[in-house]
XYZ file of C-alpha atoms in Angstrom:
246
model
C -1.787 -5.065 25.657
C -4.170 -2.691 23.885
C -7.911 -2.475 23.492
C -9.143 -1.776 19.967
C -12.731 -2.780 20.615
C -15.176 -1.009 18.283
C -12.340 0.197 16.035
C -11.769 -0.643 12.377
C -8.261 -1.000 10.964
C -7.189 -1.271 7.339
C -3.977 -3.228 6.761
C -2.690 -3.181 3.193
C -0.836 -6.337 2.270
C -2.463 -7.723 5.385
C -2.617 -11.420 4.540
C 1.057 -12.399 4.521
C 4.342 -11.719 6.267
C 4.449 -8.750 8.609
C 1.006 -7.653 7.410
C -0.468 -10.976 8.469
C 1.036 -10.599 11.939
C -0.369 -7.078 12.244
C -3.810 -8.238 11.134
C -3.831 -11.038 13.702
C -2.707 -8.678 16.473
C -5.505 -6.211 15.781
C -8.088 -8.994 15.656
C -6.905 -10.380 18.992
C -7.182 -6.854 20.460
C -10.840 -6.611 19.454
C -10.657 -4.609 16.220
C -12.353 -5.381 12.965
C -9.759 -5.568 10.203
C -9.964 -4.965 6.472
C -6.918 -6.752 5.052
C -6.069 -5.979 1.446
C -4.071 -8.080 -0.975
C -3.056 -7.833 -4.616
C -3.368 -11.219 -6.283
C -3.454 -14.531 -4.419
C -7.104 -15.305 -3.640
C -6.398 -18.820 -2.365
C -3.750 -17.674 0.109
C -5.929 -14.832 1.408
C -8.947 -17.090 1.933
C -6.794 -19.779 3.543
C -5.488 -17.175 5.997
C -9.034 -16.195 6.949
C -10.015 -19.837 7.426
C -6.975 -20.523 9.610
C -8.026 -17.765 11.985
C -11.092 -19.697 13.077
C -13.366 -17.581 15.290
C -11.049 -14.577 14.917
C -11.725 -14.660 11.197
C -15.249 -13.367 11.769
C -13.759 -9.909 12.266
C -11.648 -10.045 9.101
C -12.779 -8.607 5.775
C -10.716 -9.267 2.650
C -10.432 -6.837 -0.251
C -8.395 -7.345 -3.419
C -6.968 -4.397 -5.348
C -3.711 -2.717 -6.412
C -2.649 0.087 -4.047
C -0.520 1.611 -6.831
C -3.633 2.238 -8.933
C -5.273 5.452 -7.699
C -8.622 4.594 -9.305
C -8.736 1.207 -7.580
C -7.818 2.898 -4.295
C -10.649 5.403 -4.775
C -13.121 2.594 -5.474
C -11.943 0.712 -2.392
C -12.472 3.719 -0.106
C -15.890 4.460 -1.570
C -16.953 0.881 -0.910
C -15.387 0.511 2.515
C -16.732 3.786 3.916
C -20.214 2.762 2.863
C -19.770 -0.588 4.635
C -18.396 0.785 7.914
C -19.575 3.791 9.891
C -15.991 4.877 10.429
C -12.425 3.764 9.865
C -9.980 4.456 12.696
C -6.607 3.094 11.569
C -4.627 2.694 8.348
C -1.487 0.567 8.174
C 0.412 1.115 4.909
C 2.117 -2.259 4.738
C 1.965 -3.223 1.039
C 5.479 -3.455 -0.305
C 7.772 -5.312 -2.670
C 11.507 -5.689 -3.323
C 13.196 -5.932 -6.711
C 16.878 -5.808 -5.862
C 19.646 -5.119 -8.363
C 22.775 -3.027 -8.551
C 22.058 0.472 -9.832
C 23.967 0.214 -13.173
C 21.924 -2.820 -14.228
C 18.600 -2.193 -12.487
C 15.775 -2.329 -15.082
C 13.848 0.928 -15.259
C 10.602 -0.966 -14.745
C 11.907 -2.408 -11.446
C 12.652 1.082 -10.179
C 9.190 2.272 -11.188
C 7.257 -0.700 -9.831
C 8.851 -0.578 -6.382
C 8.263 3.163 -6.076
C 4.695 2.786 -7.366
C 3.677 0.192 -4.781
C 5.768 1.146 -1.763
C 5.574 4.939 -1.970
C 2.771 5.975 -4.319
C 0.519 3.295 -2.829
C 1.151 4.706 0.644
C 0.336 8.196 -0.595
C -2.901 7.185 -2.344
C -4.118 5.317 0.735
C -3.032 8.071 3.127
C -4.750 10.773 1.076
C -8.105 8.984 1.205
C -7.671 8.028 4.862
C -6.970 11.607 5.894
C -10.086 12.818 4.083
C -12.115 10.267 6.037
C -10.389 10.936 9.372
C -10.916 14.700 9.121
C -14.652 14.258 9.597
C -14.093 12.252 12.779
C -11.229 14.402 14.058
C -9.411 11.185 14.829
C -7.201 8.726 12.986
C -4.028 6.701 13.168
C -1.757 6.030 10.180
C 1.345 3.860 10.377
C 3.680 3.374 7.425
C 5.677 0.163 7.362
C 8.940 1.728 6.295
C 12.356 0.094 6.725
C 15.725 0.754 8.242
C 16.913 0.182 4.687
C 15.691 3.678 3.913
C 18.466 5.104 6.073
C 21.132 2.384 5.800
C 21.062 2.140 2.005
C 21.879 -1.531 1.501
C 23.627 -2.410 -1.808
C 21.229 -3.409 -4.583
C 18.273 -1.590 -3.037
C 18.337 1.902 -4.526
C 14.648 1.591 -5.442
C 13.582 0.014 -2.137
C 15.610 2.448 -0.020
C 14.227 5.447 -1.922
C 10.649 4.237 -1.446
C 11.095 3.648 2.283
C 12.880 6.940 2.899
C 10.069 8.580 0.933
C 7.463 7.174 3.309
C 9.249 8.795 6.238
C 9.534 12.125 4.440
C 5.872 12.035 3.441
C 4.786 11.358 7.016
C 6.763 14.360 8.262
C 4.774 16.644 5.974
C 1.387 15.023 6.568
C 1.879 15.087 10.340
C 2.227 18.870 10.229
C -0.862 19.225 8.047
C -3.261 17.170 10.168
C -1.885 17.138 13.718
C -4.418 19.618 15.064
C -7.232 17.406 13.745
C -6.398 14.513 16.062
C -4.731 12.506 13.281
C -1.277 10.996 13.745
C 1.024 9.450 11.147
C 4.157 7.542 12.078
C 6.562 4.974 10.713
C 7.747 1.606 11.925
C 11.138 0.751 10.434
C 11.938 -2.947 10.757
C 15.351 -4.400 10.161
C 15.742 -8.005 9.120
C 12.511 -9.817 9.967
C 11.803 -13.499 9.337
C 9.302 -13.314 6.458
C 9.104 -14.406 2.829
C 10.312 -10.929 1.817
C 13.870 -11.960 2.710
C 13.462 -15.695 2.116
C 15.248 -15.413 -1.229
C 18.496 -14.141 0.305
C 21.476 -16.512 -0.117
C 22.471 -18.406 3.032
C 25.879 -16.741 3.204
C 24.296 -13.312 2.926
C 21.869 -14.145 5.740
C 24.817 -15.229 7.880
C 26.639 -11.965 7.223
C 23.549 -9.849 7.909
C 23.014 -11.584 11.260
C 26.585 -10.718 12.239
C 25.693 -7.038 11.751
C 22.770 -7.240 14.198
C 23.874 -6.758 17.827
C 21.242 -9.280 18.964
C 22.654 -11.764 16.414
C 19.251 -12.808 15.111
C 16.504 -11.675 12.772
C 13.352 -10.244 14.291
C 9.981 -11.938 14.579
C 6.791 -10.704 12.964
C 5.024 -10.296 16.303
C 7.829 -8.038 17.554
C 7.083 -5.647 14.709
C 3.328 -5.943 15.232
C 3.679 -4.816 18.855
C 5.313 -1.567 17.727
C 2.541 -0.988 15.184
C -0.124 -1.597 17.819
C 1.406 0.992 20.124
C 1.577 3.724 17.470
C -2.000 2.876 16.434
C -3.359 3.189 19.956
C -5.106 6.109 21.596
C -2.302 6.067 24.155
C 0.157 7.207 21.451
C -1.809 10.379 20.760
C 1.138 12.754 21.228
C 3.460 10.897 18.855
C 3.359 11.920 15.186
C 5.850 12.309 12.362
C 8.097 9.861 14.213
C 9.934 6.694 13.175
C 10.376 3.695 15.459
C 13.124 1.259 14.515
C 12.634 -2.447 15.257
C 16.041 -3.738 14.286
C 17.722 -5.530 17.181
C 20.153 -2.613 17.379
C 21.192 -2.630 13.713
């Protein structure tokens, strides 16, 4: 659908779930992809191997997006390895669900650190790089949960709503420099992120979706590809829901 030949995309959390689907989509469209991950070396390397010939355009980097010093080191290294970076997908994210009265403080902090602070640290460095090229695309993988406010997800909802709010501000700061920042807000997508939900809960959630099914990873990736394309140059500060009508 899109041509990303000669472009370089960074996809945080790009070796599993939705991030994996986004990485594969960019590779198939001709881009080189730097996929980051936090811990599982074996899984990341297995993913690269499974790509076969496509894997030649994939570069793996391991670091914690919630650590600003590690983010700084990553950008210093990656900008010395590539002439320019064109696209950043802020996809790294975790869930630690619990009802508010009993949610451990550390679960609140960790979710906000990775989902929101990680997006900010990566966006800050990306914008500084994009300014020199007067071009760049940033897409935050937010969630419809940021606006729905599902029970047990005060931390997750706050982090995802924060991504949207951050993008609104950044879009106004950098729009005239040819840089766009948008959000894709998936609903229930078939990944390991929701694999731990009880069967009865899954059944109830599907009843809430007008299409009566959970989404597929590639359906989210298509939305990300569009907002990352040159063709989407007049869209910024926006949020695109991929929810089946939720």
